[in-house]
PDB file of C-alpha atoms and ligand atoms in Angstrom:
ATOM      1  CA  MET U   1     132.375  56.674  77.392  1.00  0.00           C
ATOM      2  CA  THR U   2     130.296  59.624  76.382  1.00  0.00           C
ATOM      3  CA  MET U   3     129.857  60.840  72.843  1.00  0.00           C
ATOM      4  CA  LYS U   4     129.956  64.531  72.475  1.00  0.00           C
ATOM      5  CA  PHE U   5     127.591  65.908  69.877  1.00  0.00           C
ATOM      6  CA  ASN U   6     129.529  68.196  67.560  1.00  0.00           C
ATOM      7  CA  ARG U   7     126.945  70.277  65.761  1.00  0.00           C
ATOM      8  CA  ARG U   8     129.408  71.948  63.374  1.00  0.00           C
ATOM      9  CA  GLY U   9     130.885  68.572  62.344  1.00  0.00           C
ATOM     10  CA  PHE U  10     127.428  67.093  61.865  1.00  0.00           C
ATOM     11  CA  ILE U  11     126.345  69.945  59.564  1.00  0.00           C
ATOM     12  CA  LYS U  12     129.630  69.769  57.620  1.00  0.00           C
ATOM     13  CA  LYS U  13     129.222  66.013  56.993  1.00  0.00           C
ATOM     14  CA  GLY U  14     125.596  66.544  56.026  1.00  0.00           C
ATOM     15  CA  VAL U  15     126.504  69.219  53.480  1.00  0.00           C
ATOM     16  CA  ILE U  16     129.261  67.032  51.997  1.00  0.00           C
ATOM     17  CA  ALA U  17     126.861  64.085  51.718  1.00  0.00           C
ATOM     18  CA  LEU U  18     124.239  66.290  50.059  1.00  0.00           C
ATOM     19  CA  ILE U  19     126.728  67.680  47.531  1.00  0.00           C
ATOM     20  CA  GLY U  20     127.947  64.133  46.798  1.00  0.00           C
ATOM     21  CA  ALA U  21     124.400  62.941  46.182  1.00  0.00           C
ATOM     22  CA  GLN U  22     123.691  65.901  43.872  1.00  0.00           C
ATOM     23  CA  LEU U  23     126.885  65.324  41.856  1.00  0.00           C
ATOM     24  CA  GLY U  24     126.082  61.615  41.595  1.00  0.00           C
ATOM     25  CA  TYR U  25     122.616  62.394  40.333  1.00  0.00           C
ATOM     26  CA  LEU U  26     123.893  64.951  37.808  1.00  0.00           C
ATOM     27  CA  PHE U  27     126.558  62.494  36.600  1.00  0.00           C
ATOM     28  CA  PHE U  28     123.995  59.723  36.117  1.00  0.00           C
ATOM     29  CA  ASP U  29     121.382  62.049  34.645  1.00  0.00           C
ATOM     30  CA  SER U  30     123.807  63.455  32.064  1.00  0.00           C
ATOM     31  CA  PHE U  31     124.328  59.941  30.652  1.00  0.00           C
ATOM     32  CA  LYS U  32     120.613  59.217  30.691  1.00  0.00           C
ATOM     33  CA  LYS U  33     119.647  62.471  28.980  1.00  0.00           C
ATOM     34  CA  LYS U  34     122.387  62.161  26.408  1.00  0.00           C
ATOM     35  CA  GLY U  35     121.031  58.782  25.290  1.00  0.00           C
ATOM     36  CA  GLU U  36     117.460  59.997  25.222  1.00  0.00           C
ATOM     37  CA  ASN U  37     118.340  63.200  23.384  1.00  0.00           C
ATOM     38  CA  GLU U  38     120.289  61.372  20.687  1.00  0.00           C
ATOM     39  CA  GLU U  39     117.197  59.318  19.976  1.00  0.00           C
ATOM     40  CA  ASP U  40     114.771  62.210  20.292  1.00  0.00           C
ATOM     41  CA  GLN U  41     116.828  64.413  17.987  1.00  0.00           C
ATOM     42  CA  HIS U  42     115.666  62.648  14.882  1.00  0.00           C
ATOM     43  CA  TRP U  43     112.470  60.889  15.994  1.00  0.00           C
ATOM     44  CA  TYR U  44     109.533  63.293  15.856  1.00  0.00           C
ATOM     45  CA  GLU U  45     106.741  62.252  18.198  1.00  0.00           C
ATOM     46  CA  VAL U  46     103.485  62.455  16.254  1.00  0.00           C
ATOM     47  CA  GLY U  47     101.177  61.116  18.972  1.00  0.00           C
ATOM     48  CA  PRO U  48      98.754  58.208  19.461  1.00  0.00           C
ATOM     49  CA  ILE U  49      98.389  56.217  16.257  1.00  0.00           C
ATOM     50  CA  GLY U  50      94.740  55.594  17.155  1.00  0.00           C
ATOM     51  CA  ASN U  51      93.983  59.293  16.569  1.00  0.00           C
ATOM     52  CA  LEU U  52      94.859  59.105  12.867  1.00  0.00           C
ATOM     53  CA  GLU U  53      92.011  58.730  10.378  1.00  0.00           C
ATOM     54  CA  ALA U  54      92.222  56.632   7.245  1.00  0.00           C
ATOM     55  CA  ASN U  55      92.382  58.355   3.865  1.00  0.00           C
ATOM     56  CA  THR U  56      93.819  61.546   5.308  1.00  0.00           C
ATOM     57  CA  ILE U  57      96.967  63.599   4.766  1.00  0.00           C
ATOM     58  CA  TYR U  58      98.347  65.325   7.866  1.00  0.00           C
ATOM     59  CA  PRO U  59     100.868  68.178   7.668  1.00  0.00           C
ATOM     60  CA  PHE U  60     103.597  68.478  10.330  1.00  0.00           C
ATOM     61  CA  GLN U  61     105.159  71.851   9.580  1.00  0.00           C
ATOM     62  CA  SER U  62     107.595  71.862  12.487  1.00  0.00           C
ATOM     63  CA  GLY U  63     108.834  68.410  11.478  1.00  0.00           C
ATOM     64  CA  GLN U  64     108.943  69.280   7.759  1.00  0.00           C
ATOM     65  CA  PHE U  65     106.934  66.207   6.741  1.00  0.00           C
ATOM     66  CA  TYR U  66     103.490  64.974   5.761  1.00  0.00           C
ATOM     67  CA  LEU U  67     101.814  61.803   6.954  1.00  0.00           C
ATOM     68  CA  SER U  68      99.660  60.043   4.418  1.00  0.00           C
ATOM     69  CA  VAL U  69      97.275  57.602   6.092  1.00  0.00           C
ATOM     70  CA  LEU U  70      95.936  55.207   3.481  1.00  0.00           C
ATOM     71  CA  GLU U  71      92.468  53.662   3.272  1.00  0.00           C
ATOM     72  CA  ASP U  72      93.692  50.400   4.872  1.00  0.00           C
ATOM     73  CA  GLY U  73      95.440  52.207   7.766  1.00  0.00           C
ATOM     74  CA  GLY U  74      98.923  51.969   6.241  1.00  0.00           C
ATOM     75  CA  ILE U  75     101.065  55.071   6.783  1.00  0.00           C
ATOM     76  CA  LEU U  76     103.714  56.844   4.733  1.00  0.00           C
ATOM     77  CA  ALA U  77     105.768  59.862   5.844  1.00  0.00           C
ATOM     78  CA  PHE U  78     106.976  62.239   3.129  1.00  0.00           C
ATOM     79  CA  SER U  79     109.441  65.076   3.052  1.00  0.00           C
ATOM     80  CA  VAL U  80     107.806  68.418   2.239  1.00  0.00           C
ATOM     81  CA  LYS U  81     110.483  69.034  -0.419  1.00  0.00           C
ATOM     82  CA  CYS U  82     109.581  68.589  -4.049  1.00  0.00           C
ATOM     83  CA  THR U  83     111.947  66.183  -5.797  1.00  0.00           C
ATOM     84  CA  HIS U  84     112.282  68.582  -8.751  1.00  0.00           C
ATOM     85  CA  LEU U  85     114.103  71.547  -7.222  1.00  0.00           C
ATOM     86  CA  GLY U  86     113.178  71.380  -3.561  1.00  0.00           C
ATOM     87  CA  CYS U  87     110.216  73.757  -3.212  1.00  0.00           C
ATOM     88  CA  VAL U  88     107.784  73.019  -0.385  1.00  0.00           C
ATOM     89  CA  ILE U  89     104.862  70.957  -1.667  1.00  0.00           C
ATOM     90  CA  GLN U  90     101.279  71.588  -0.596  1.00  0.00           C
ATOM     91  CA  ALA U  91      98.794  68.913   0.441  1.00  0.00           C
ATOM     92  CA  GLN U  92      95.598  68.472  -1.494  1.00  0.00           C
ATOM     93  CA  LYS U  93      92.711  66.071  -0.916  1.00  0.00           C
ATOM     94  CA  ASP U  94      94.389  63.029  -2.466  1.00  0.00           C
ATOM     95  CA  GLY U  95      98.012  64.063  -2.882  1.00  0.00           C
ATOM     96  CA  PHE U  96     100.350  67.016  -3.233  1.00  0.00           C
ATOM     97  CA  ILE U  97     101.150  69.813  -5.643  1.00  0.00           C
ATOM     98  CA  CYS U  98     104.272  71.906  -5.974  1.00  0.00           C
ATOM     99  CA  PRO U  99     103.636  75.663  -6.327  1.00  0.00           C
ATOM    100  CA  CYS U 100     106.902  76.279  -8.198  1.00  0.00           C
ATOM    101  CA  HIS U 101     106.523  74.323 -11.440  1.00  0.00           C
ATOM    102  CA  ALA U 102     103.267  72.417 -10.870  1.00  0.00           C
ATOM    103  CA  SER U 103     104.602  68.915 -10.311  1.00  0.00           C
ATOM    104  CA  SER U 104     101.990  66.804  -8.599  1.00  0.00           C
ATOM    105  CA  PHE U 105     102.185  63.637  -6.523  1.00  0.00           C
ATOM    106  CA  ASN U 106      99.556  61.167  -5.341  1.00  0.00           C
ATOM    107  CA  LYS U 107      99.010  59.964  -1.749  1.00  0.00           C
ATOM    108  CA  TYR U 108     101.779  57.380  -2.247  1.00  0.00           C
ATOM    109  CA  GLY U 109     104.172  60.169  -3.243  1.00  0.00           C
ATOM    110  CA  GLU U 110     104.320  58.998  -6.863  1.00  0.00           C
ATOM    111  CA  VAL U 111     104.778  61.608  -9.580  1.00  0.00           C
ATOM    112  CA  MET U 112     101.491  62.331 -11.340  1.00  0.00           C
ATOM    113  CA  SER U 113     102.730  65.226 -13.455  1.00  0.00           C
ATOM    114  CA  PRO U 114     106.257  66.472 -14.253  1.00  0.00           C
ATOM    115  CA  PRO U 115     108.719  68.181 -14.247  1.00  0.00           C
ATOM    116  CA  ALA U 116     109.542  66.092 -11.128  1.00  0.00           C
ATOM    117  CA  THR U 117     110.632  62.614 -12.174  1.00  0.00           C
ATOM    118  CA  ARG U 118     111.175  60.964  -8.804  1.00  0.00           C
ATOM    119  CA  ALA U 119     108.719  59.997  -6.044  1.00  0.00           C
ATOM    120  CA  LEU U 120     108.721  62.046  -2.834  1.00  0.00           C
ATOM    121  CA  ASP U 121     111.408  61.184  -0.288  1.00  0.00           C
ATOM    122  CA  THR U 122     110.170  59.165   2.679  1.00  0.00           C
ATOM    123  CA  PHE U 123     111.015  58.985   6.374  1.00  0.00           C
ATOM    124  CA  ASP U 124     111.072  55.863   8.539  1.00  0.00           C
ATOM    125  CA  ILE U 125     108.170  55.409  10.937  1.00  0.00           C
ATOM    126  CA  LYS U 126     108.045  53.468  14.190  1.00  0.00           C
ATOM    127  CA  VAL U 127     105.275  52.799  16.694  1.00  0.00           C
ATOM    128  CA  ARG U 128     106.169  52.392  20.345  1.00  0.00           C
ATOM    129  CA  ASN U 129     103.444  51.768  22.948  1.00  0.00           C
ATOM    130  CA  GLY U 130     100.822  53.069  20.541  1.00  0.00           C
ATOM    131  CA  ILE U 131     102.728  56.311  19.869  1.00  0.00           C
ATOM    132  CA  LEU U 132     103.865  57.031  16.333  1.00  0.00           C
ATOM    133  CA  PHE U 133     107.322  58.510  15.656  1.00  0.00           C
ATOM    134  CA  VAL U 134     108.834  59.756  12.393  1.00  0.00           C
ATOM    135  CA  ASP U 135     112.576  59.841  11.696  1.00  0.00           C
ATOM    136  CA  HIS U 136     112.225  63.313  10.203  1.00  0.00           C
ATOM    137  CA  GLN U 137     115.918  64.080   9.744  1.00  0.00           C
ATOM    138  CA  ASN U 138     116.856  61.130   7.552  1.00  0.00           C
ATOM    139  CA  ALA U 139     115.042  61.424   4.244  1.00  0.00           C
ATOM    140  CA  LYS U 140     115.210  58.357   2.036  1.00  0.00           C
ATOM    141  CA  LYS U 141     115.382  58.885  -1.694  1.00  0.00           C
ATOM    142  CA  ARG U 142     113.403  56.520  -3.875  1.00  0.00           C
ATOM    143  CA  SER U 143     112.630  56.376  -7.556  1.00  0.00           C
ATOM    144  CA  GLN U 144     109.133  54.963  -7.165  1.00  0.00           C
ATOM    145  CA  PHE U 145     106.541  53.771  -4.690  1.00  0.00           C
ATOM    146  CA  GLU U 146     106.767  50.178  -3.447  1.00  0.00           C
ATOM    147  CA  LYS U 147     104.442  48.495  -0.945  1.00  0.00           C
ATOM    148  CA  PRO U 148     107.171  47.688   1.657  1.00  0.00           C
ATOM    149  CA  GLN U 149     107.553  51.460   2.163  1.00  0.00           C
ATOM    150  CA  ILE U 150     104.184  51.469   3.960  1.00  0.00           C
ATOM    151  CA  THR U 151     104.149  51.103   7.771  1.00  0.00           C
ATOM    152  CA  TYR U 152     101.365  49.196   9.502  1.00  0.00           C
ATOM    153  CA  ALA U 153     100.868  49.347  13.267  1.00  0.00           C
TER     154      ALA U 153
HETATM  155  S1  FES T   1     110.437  72.575  -7.542  1.00  0.00           S
HETATM  156 FE1  FES T   1     108.577  71.481  -7.549  1.00  0.00          FE
HETATM  157  S2  FES T   1     108.030  71.397  -9.611  1.00  0.00           S
HETATM  158 FE2  FES T   1     109.882  72.448  -9.641  1.00  0.00          FE
END
């Protein structure tokens, strides 16, 4: 029995197999990306935690938050919004000041001078494989600073 090579049939089957593989990949990839995107949507990747210096405030304009790295390496992430009426606060050497009505906050986000009466809102922080992430879309209101709000690597 001889097998006759059918070039047209061979190409047709090859194209169908290729399309099937592409659709399979796209189907799988859409699930994978969806999961990753949901996580990435609210976790802002800051970068290697080892690059952060103690006693320093870092602004992250695109993420709308500040990182306050304390003298012992503890880290707090603050919303840029003043807790008085929501103006954008400005970082200073050891804290923050609001340009609208002059409220000021220390490096823990505590109110140092009114009219604001509430500490700055915070964001959760996580460290994965040495990379620091900030949950910059879920601000947490707080009335005052408490030590458990600090993240240590
Ligand atoms: S909005 Fe910041 S002090 Fe009023």
